[in-house]
Amino acid sequence: MSLFSRESLVALATGERAAVSVDPREYELVAGPGGPGSDSTYGIPFKRLRAGSVVPIPQTGLTLRVERVYPNSRVVSPLEGGGGFTLAPEPAPPRAEAARPGLVGTVEGSGQPLFLYGGAASPTSVNTARGSLALMLRPIRRRLPFTIELVRFERDLYPGGEIARGYSSVVALRDQGTERRVTVAMNRPARQGGYAIYQSSWGSTPEGKDVSVLQVVHNPLRLLPYLGLGTALTGMALHYGLKKVGRRERRAGGAA
């Protein structure tokens, strides 16, 4: 992948659709009175948070004072005296693994320390004098300019086993009122605008339904090499064109 490309994932069961992808390698802090899925939720990339900073939470009048940030962390539980947990820093994980960031801070008016862990499955609720507030560290969401719907997922299993030797997804891509169906296979991506969609992996829901995991890659500089080539070809054409004109002028001068 290109240095400038941005990769994210979309996981869908048959019939599900999404216009948002998830980047498991980057996290964001989400906070708001309605929880992470609410329209009133405020999000800020984790990499912008600094120890000692004060983060205002819009629509609440509250602030979060950040005391410590850990690019990778682990849960230490329980605290001395029993109950609750705290966080400890961890070395950076191998490249193939995602980090689990952590944050230690205090919400104004809560009167208690706040511990947010990137591996938590649900938000942390904090009670303040101005009401309840939900906070969470989660993989960052990226809005797509189109919608992906999984029409059908297909697996080609090895004989007599449950191991797939190949799998593919039939997806419907909807963009500004238009729709087209394409098949995304392991070595056959689909393209939509400036995005490439790859078949990444698959899994299952607790109910046993297949889930297709698609990788969405966006490279805003993908056309730069072609623009550079076009510029070079234009320059060469001008160069040889001017040389040809110069030769004609010299011949005309000699004939005179």
mmCIF file of C-alpha atoms in Angstrom:
data_model
loop_
_atom_site.group_PDB
_atom_site.id
_atom_site.type_symbol
_atom_site.label_atom_id
_atom_site.label_comp_id
_atom_site.label_asym_id
_atom_site.label_seq_id
_atom_site.Cartn_x
_atom_site.Cartn_y
_atom_site.Cartn_z
ATOM 1 C CA MET A 1 0.000 0.000 0.000
ATOM 2 C CA SER A 2 1.066 3.595 -0.606
ATOM 3 C CA LEU A 3 2.501 5.731 2.173
ATOM 4 C CA PHE A 4 -0.421 8.126 1.675
ATOM 5 C CA SER A 5 -3.198 5.521 1.495
ATOM 6 C CA ARG A 6 -5.723 5.187 4.308
ATOM 7 C CA GLU A 7 -7.008 1.717 5.161
ATOM 8 C CA SER A 8 -10.129 0.802 7.122
ATOM 9 C CA LEU A 9 -12.543 -2.115 7.524
ATOM 10 C CA VAL A 10 -16.247 -2.760 7.019
ATOM 11 C CA ALA A 11 -17.786 -5.915 8.544
ATOM 12 C CA LEU A 12 -21.226 -6.907 7.231
ATOM 13 C CA ALA A 13 -23.629 -9.824 7.527
ATOM 14 C CA THR A 14 -25.934 -10.570 4.591
ATOM 15 C CA GLY A 15 -28.446 -7.765 4.126
ATOM 16 C CA GLU A 16 -26.534 -5.263 6.244
ATOM 17 C CA ARG A 17 -25.281 -1.962 4.851
ATOM 18 C CA ALA A 18 -22.820 0.678 6.006
ATOM 19 C CA ALA A 19 -21.575 4.119 5.002
ATOM 20 C CA VAL A 20 -18.908 4.170 7.720
ATOM 21 C CA SER A 21 -15.686 2.180 7.980
ATOM 22 C CA VAL A 22 -13.531 1.449 11.031
ATOM 23 C CA ASP A 23 -9.777 1.959 11.289
ATOM 24 C CA PRO A 24 -8.534 -0.507 13.963
ATOM 25 C CA ARG A 25 -5.087 1.129 14.094
ATOM 26 C CA GLU A 26 -6.289 4.603 15.060
ATOM 27 C CA TYR A 27 -8.466 5.500 18.030
ATOM 28 C CA GLU A 28 -10.697 8.389 18.978
ATOM 29 C CA LEU A 29 -12.163 9.670 22.219
ATOM 30 C CA VAL A 30 -15.941 9.963 21.963
ATOM 31 C CA ALA A 31 -17.951 11.716 24.644
ATOM 32 C CA GLY A 32 -21.484 13.000 24.984
ATOM 33 C CA PRO A 33 -24.678 12.758 27.001
ATOM 34 C CA GLY A 34 -26.229 10.330 24.517
ATOM 35 C CA GLY A 35 -23.416 7.787 24.242
ATOM 36 C CA PRO A 36 -21.124 6.888 21.296
ATOM 37 C CA GLY A 37 -23.970 6.319 18.835
ATOM 38 C CA SER A 38 -25.782 9.596 19.478
ATOM 39 C CA ASP A 39 -25.802 12.640 17.196
ATOM 40 C CA SER A 40 -24.664 14.695 20.206
ATOM 41 C CA THR A 41 -21.451 12.693 20.541
ATOM 42 C CA TYR A 42 -18.184 14.613 20.245
ATOM 43 C CA GLY A 43 -15.122 12.845 18.834
ATOM 44 C CA ILE A 44 -11.429 13.756 18.886
ATOM 45 C CA PRO A 45 -8.542 11.645 17.504
ATOM 46 C CA PHE A 46 -6.576 10.027 20.321
ATOM 47 C CA LYS A 47 -3.243 11.157 18.839
ATOM 48 C CA ARG A 48 -4.226 14.790 19.516
ATOM 49 C CA LEU A 49 -4.627 14.234 23.256
ATOM 50 C CA ARG A 50 -1.762 15.325 25.495
ATOM 51 C CA ALA A 51 -1.138 14.890 29.212
ATOM 52 C CA GLY A 52 -2.097 18.085 31.013
ATOM 53 C CA SER A 53 -4.545 19.244 28.340
ATOM 54 C CA VAL A 54 -8.138 20.259 29.062
ATOM 55 C CA VAL A 55 -10.687 19.066 26.501
ATOM 56 C CA PRO A 56 -14.065 20.858 26.325
ATOM 57 C CA ILE A 57 -17.024 18.580 25.609
ATOM 58 C CA PRO A 58 -19.521 20.474 23.411
ATOM 59 C CA GLN A 59 -23.215 20.652 24.341
ATOM 60 C CA THR A 60 -22.471 19.701 27.949
ATOM 61 C CA GLY A 61 -20.545 22.628 29.435
ATOM 62 C CA LEU A 62 -18.126 20.050 30.872
ATOM 63 C CA THR A 63 -14.400 19.551 30.405
ATOM 64 C CA LEU A 64 -12.112 16.542 30.571
ATOM 65 C CA ARG A 65 -8.734 17.063 32.206
ATOM 66 C CA VAL A 66 -6.255 14.613 30.699
ATOM 67 C CA GLU A 67 -3.654 13.433 33.217
ATOM 68 C CA ARG A 68 -1.946 10.578 31.364
ATOM 69 C CA VAL A 69 -2.161 9.045 27.896
ATOM 70 C CA TYR A 70 -0.758 5.649 26.931
ATOM 71 C CA PRO A 71 -0.332 4.766 23.215
ATOM 72 C CA ASN A 72 -0.597 1.131 24.338
ATOM 73 C CA SER A 73 -1.867 -0.052 27.707
ATOM 74 C CA ARG A 74 -3.212 -2.915 29.785
ATOM 75 C CA VAL A 75 -5.813 -3.155 32.506
ATOM 76 C CA VAL A 76 -4.577 -3.607 36.079
ATOM 77 C CA SER A 77 -7.370 -4.942 38.274
ATOM 78 C CA PRO A 78 -8.455 -4.746 40.977
ATOM 79 C CA LEU A 79 -7.230 -1.628 42.729
ATOM 80 C CA GLU A 80 -5.816 -1.897 46.210
ATOM 81 C CA GLY A 81 -8.712 -2.287 48.597
ATOM 82 C CA GLY A 82 -10.793 -4.091 45.947
ATOM 83 C CA GLY A 83 -13.044 -2.908 43.154
ATOM 84 C CA GLY A 84 -12.391 -0.859 40.036
ATOM 85 C CA PHE A 85 -9.320 -0.944 37.834
ATOM 86 C CA THR A 86 -6.455 1.196 36.662
ATOM 87 C CA LEU A 87 -4.203 1.222 33.610
ATOM 88 C CA ALA A 88 -0.520 0.601 33.044
ATOM 89 C CA PRO A 89 1.580 1.436 29.963
ATOM 90 C CA GLU A 90 2.681 -1.346 27.630
ATOM 91 C CA PRO A 91 5.411 -1.468 24.951
ATOM 92 C CA ALA A 92 4.320 -0.934 21.371
ATOM 93 C CA PRO A 93 2.829 -4.150 19.932
ATOM 94 C CA PRO A 94 4.236 -5.967 16.883
ATOM 95 C CA ARG A 95 3.350 -4.323 13.581
ATOM 96 C CA ALA A 96 0.712 -6.946 12.789
ATOM 97 C CA GLU A 97 -1.176 -6.231 16.022
ATOM 98 C CA ALA A 98 -3.262 -3.209 16.974
ATOM 99 C CA ALA A 99 -2.411 -1.146 20.054
ATOM 100 C CA ARG A 100 -4.889 -0.637 22.905
ATOM 101 C CA PRO A 101 -4.511 2.982 24.040
ATOM 102 C CA GLY A 102 -5.419 4.201 27.495
ATOM 103 C CA LEU A 103 -6.347 7.499 29.115
ATOM 104 C CA VAL A 104 -6.411 8.602 32.739
ATOM 105 C CA GLY A 105 -8.178 11.831 33.599
ATOM 106 C CA THR A 106 -10.997 13.574 35.423
ATOM 107 C CA VAL A 107 -14.322 14.953 34.230
ATOM 108 C CA GLU A 108 -15.152 18.314 35.755
ATOM 109 C CA GLY A 109 -17.614 17.938 38.612
ATOM 110 C CA SER A 110 -17.486 14.136 38.785
ATOM 111 C CA GLY A 111 -15.217 13.928 41.821
ATOM 112 C CA GLN A 112 -13.693 10.630 40.704
ATOM 113 C CA PRO A 113 -10.806 9.508 38.466
ATOM 114 C CA LEU A 114 -11.584 8.319 34.957
ATOM 115 C CA PHE A 115 -9.901 5.340 33.282
ATOM 116 C CA LEU A 116 -10.607 4.720 29.592
ATOM 117 C CA TYR A 117 -9.222 1.612 27.888
ATOM 118 C CA GLY A 118 -9.176 1.085 24.129
ATOM 119 C CA GLY A 119 -10.140 -2.566 24.504
ATOM 120 C CA ALA A 120 -13.373 -1.866 26.402
ATOM 121 C CA ALA A 121 -16.553 -3.148 24.742
ATOM 122 C CA SER A 122 -18.867 -0.481 26.160
ATOM 123 C CA PRO A 123 -18.631 3.196 27.183
ATOM 124 C CA THR A 124 -17.892 4.416 30.697
ATOM 125 C CA SER A 125 -20.670 6.420 32.320
ATOM 126 C CA VAL A 126 -19.761 9.340 34.578
ATOM 127 C CA ASN A 127 -22.254 11.187 36.773
ATOM 128 C CA THR A 128 -21.724 14.924 37.163
ATOM 129 C CA ALA A 129 -23.676 17.827 38.610
ATOM 130 C CA ARG A 130 -24.847 18.545 35.049
ATOM 131 C CA GLY A 131 -26.037 15.035 34.273
ATOM 132 C CA SER A 132 -24.649 11.740 33.039
ATOM 133 C CA LEU A 133 -21.864 11.597 30.461
ATOM 134 C CA ALA A 134 -20.723 8.588 28.396
ATOM 135 C CA LEU A 135 -17.078 8.356 27.285
ATOM 136 C CA MET A 136 -15.205 5.761 25.269
ATOM 137 C CA LEU A 137 -11.962 5.089 23.408
ATOM 138 C CA ARG A 138 -12.841 3.252 20.207
ATOM 139 C CA PRO A 139 -11.334 2.606 16.750
ATOM 140 C CA ILE A 140 -11.880 5.708 14.679
ATOM 141 C CA ARG A 141 -14.855 5.823 12.294
ATOM 142 C CA ARG A 142 -14.439 7.161 8.761
ATOM 143 C CA ARG A 143 -17.474 8.244 6.757
ATOM 144 C CA LEU A 144 -17.581 6.894 3.203
ATOM 145 C CA PRO A 145 -19.027 8.861 0.251
ATOM 146 C CA PHE A 146 -21.065 5.780 -0.711
ATOM 147 C CA THR A 147 -22.958 2.907 0.917
ATOM 148 C CA ILE A 148 -21.917 -0.753 0.847
ATOM 149 C CA GLU A 149 -24.527 -3.506 1.242
ATOM 150 C CA LEU A 150 -23.625 -7.184 1.469
ATOM 151 C CA VAL A 151 -25.948 -9.032 -0.905
ATOM 152 C CA ARG A 152 -24.343 -12.449 -0.594
ATOM 153 C CA PHE A 153 -21.222 -14.029 0.904
ATOM 154 C CA GLU A 154 -19.796 -17.188 -0.638
ATOM 155 C CA ARG A 155 -17.198 -19.646 0.636
ATOM 156 C CA ASP A 156 -15.407 -22.369 -1.296
ATOM 157 C CA LEU A 157 -14.464 -25.029 1.270
ATOM 158 C CA TYR A 158 -11.866 -27.736 1.008
ATOM 159 C CA PRO A 159 -13.546 -31.159 0.628
ATOM 160 C CA GLY A 160 -14.565 -32.690 3.951
ATOM 161 C CA GLY A 161 -13.662 -29.670 6.070
ATOM 162 C CA GLU A 162 -14.635 -26.206 7.242
ATOM 163 C CA ILE A 163 -11.508 -24.458 5.982
ATOM 164 C CA ALA A 164 -12.171 -22.029 3.140
ATOM 165 C CA ARG A 165 -9.790 -22.076 0.193
ATOM 166 C CA GLY A 166 -11.524 -19.057 -1.270
ATOM 167 C CA TYR A 167 -14.292 -16.623 -0.431
ATOM 168 C CA SER A 168 -15.995 -13.674 -2.068
ATOM 169 C CA SER A 169 -18.726 -11.102 -1.499
ATOM 170 C CA VAL A 170 -21.418 -9.791 -3.804
ATOM 171 C CA VAL A 171 -21.969 -6.187 -2.737
ATOM 172 C CA ALA A 172 -24.259 -3.371 -3.824
ATOM 173 C CA LEU A 173 -22.523 0.000 -4.043
ATOM 174 C CA ARG A 174 -24.861 2.999 -3.838
ATOM 175 C CA ASP A 175 -23.681 6.518 -4.601
ATOM 176 C CA GLN A 176 -25.906 9.560 -5.196
ATOM 177 C CA GLY A 177 -28.920 7.589 -6.385
ATOM 178 C CA THR A 178 -27.010 5.099 -8.527
ATOM 179 C CA GLU A 179 -26.438 1.442 -7.668
ATOM 180 C CA ARG A 180 -24.258 -1.289 -9.086
ATOM 181 C CA ARG A 181 -23.526 -4.831 -7.955
ATOM 182 C CA VAL A 182 -20.003 -6.190 -8.042
ATOM 183 C CA THR A 183 -18.192 -9.263 -6.765
ATOM 184 C CA VAL A 184 -15.238 -8.680 -4.454
ATOM 185 C CA ALA A 185 -12.908 -11.687 -4.273
ATOM 186 C CA MET A 186 -9.609 -12.362 -2.524
ATOM 187 C CA ASN A 187 -7.511 -11.173 -5.480
ATOM 188 C CA ARG A 188 -10.160 -9.143 -7.283
ATOM 189 C CA PRO A 189 -10.984 -5.788 -5.660
ATOM 190 C CA ALA A 190 -13.817 -3.470 -6.635
ATOM 191 C CA ARG A 191 -13.344 0.256 -7.206
ATOM 192 C CA GLN A 192 -15.705 3.073 -6.350
ATOM 193 C CA GLY A 193 -14.568 6.619 -7.006
ATOM 194 C CA GLY A 194 -11.173 7.025 -5.376
ATOM 195 C CA TYR A 195 -11.626 3.919 -3.203
ATOM 196 C CA ALA A 196 -10.575 0.296 -3.639
ATOM 197 C CA ILE A 197 -12.529 -2.441 -1.829
ATOM 198 C CA TYR A 198 -10.757 -5.718 -1.041
ATOM 199 C CA GLN A 199 -11.973 -8.992 0.456
ATOM 200 C CA SER A 200 -10.009 -9.081 3.712
ATOM 201 C CA SER A 201 -11.399 -11.956 5.796
ATOM 202 C CA TRP A 202 -14.608 -13.359 7.199
ATOM 203 C CA GLY A 203 -16.137 -14.418 10.506
ATOM 204 C CA SER A 204 -19.422 -15.371 12.129
ATOM 205 C CA THR A 205 -22.028 -13.759 14.363
ATOM 206 C CA PRO A 206 -23.004 -15.409 17.682
ATOM 207 C CA GLU A 207 -26.035 -16.756 15.796
ATOM 208 C CA GLY A 208 -23.795 -18.439 13.225
ATOM 209 C CA LYS A 209 -24.361 -16.043 10.309
ATOM 210 C CA ASP A 210 -21.397 -15.392 8.045
ATOM 211 C CA VAL A 211 -19.797 -11.947 8.268
ATOM 212 C CA SER A 212 -17.730 -10.569 5.411
ATOM 213 C CA VAL A 213 -14.843 -8.272 6.357
ATOM 214 C CA LEU A 214 -13.953 -5.837 3.578
ATOM 215 C CA GLN A 215 -10.902 -3.607 3.494
ATOM 216 C CA VAL A 216 -11.489 -0.104 2.120
ATOM 217 C CA VAL A 217 -8.416 1.737 0.835
ATOM 218 C CA HIS A 218 -8.413 5.421 -0.088
ATOM 219 C CA ASN A 219 -5.349 6.991 -1.698
ATOM 220 C CA PRO A 220 -5.927 10.692 -2.493
ATOM 221 C CA LEU A 221 -2.600 10.839 -4.379
ATOM 222 C CA ARG A 222 -3.294 7.821 -6.591
ATOM 223 C CA LEU A 223 -3.414 9.988 -9.759
ATOM 224 C CA LEU A 224 -0.204 11.887 -8.990
ATOM 225 C CA PRO A 225 2.089 9.539 -11.008
ATOM 226 C CA TYR A 226 -0.195 9.886 -14.042
ATOM 227 C CA LEU A 227 -0.231 13.673 -13.702
ATOM 228 C CA GLY A 228 3.558 13.641 -13.489
ATOM 229 C CA LEU A 229 3.784 11.432 -16.575
ATOM 230 C CA GLY A 230 1.400 13.730 -18.445
ATOM 231 C CA THR A 231 3.493 16.760 -17.511
ATOM 232 C CA ALA A 232 6.677 15.016 -18.666
ATOM 233 C CA LEU A 233 5.128 13.996 -21.999
ATOM 234 C CA THR A 234 3.828 17.535 -22.551
ATOM 235 C CA GLY A 235 7.282 18.944 -21.824
ATOM 236 C CA MET A 236 8.911 16.503 -24.256
ATOM 237 C CA ALA A 237 6.385 17.385 -26.960
ATOM 238 C CA LEU A 238 7.054 21.104 -26.514
ATOM 239 C CA HIS A 239 10.810 20.524 -26.504
ATOM 240 C CA TYR A 240 10.861 18.556 -29.758
ATOM 241 C CA GLY A 241 8.267 20.866 -31.302
ATOM 242 C CA LEU A 242 10.431 23.919 -30.629
ATOM 243 C CA LYS A 243 13.510 22.148 -31.997
ATOM 244 C CA LYS A 244 11.609 21.311 -35.176
ATOM 245 C CA VAL A 245 10.484 24.932 -35.578
ATOM 246 C CA GLY A 246 14.074 26.089 -35.045
ATOM 247 C CA ARG A 247 15.379 23.781 -37.792
ATOM 248 C CA ARG A 248 12.762 25.071 -40.226
ATOM 249 C CA GLU A 249 13.720 28.677 -39.488
ATOM 250 C CA ARG A 250 17.413 27.941 -40.050
ATOM 251 C CA ARG A 251 16.647 26.238 -43.362
ATOM 252 C CA ALA A 252 14.505 29.160 -44.443
ATOM 253 C CA GLY A 253 17.301 31.588 -43.553
ATOM 254 C CA GLY A 254 19.873 29.562 -45.517
ATOM 255 C CA ALA A 255 17.666 29.425 -48.583
ATOM 256 C CA ALA A 256 17.282 33.203 -48.521
#
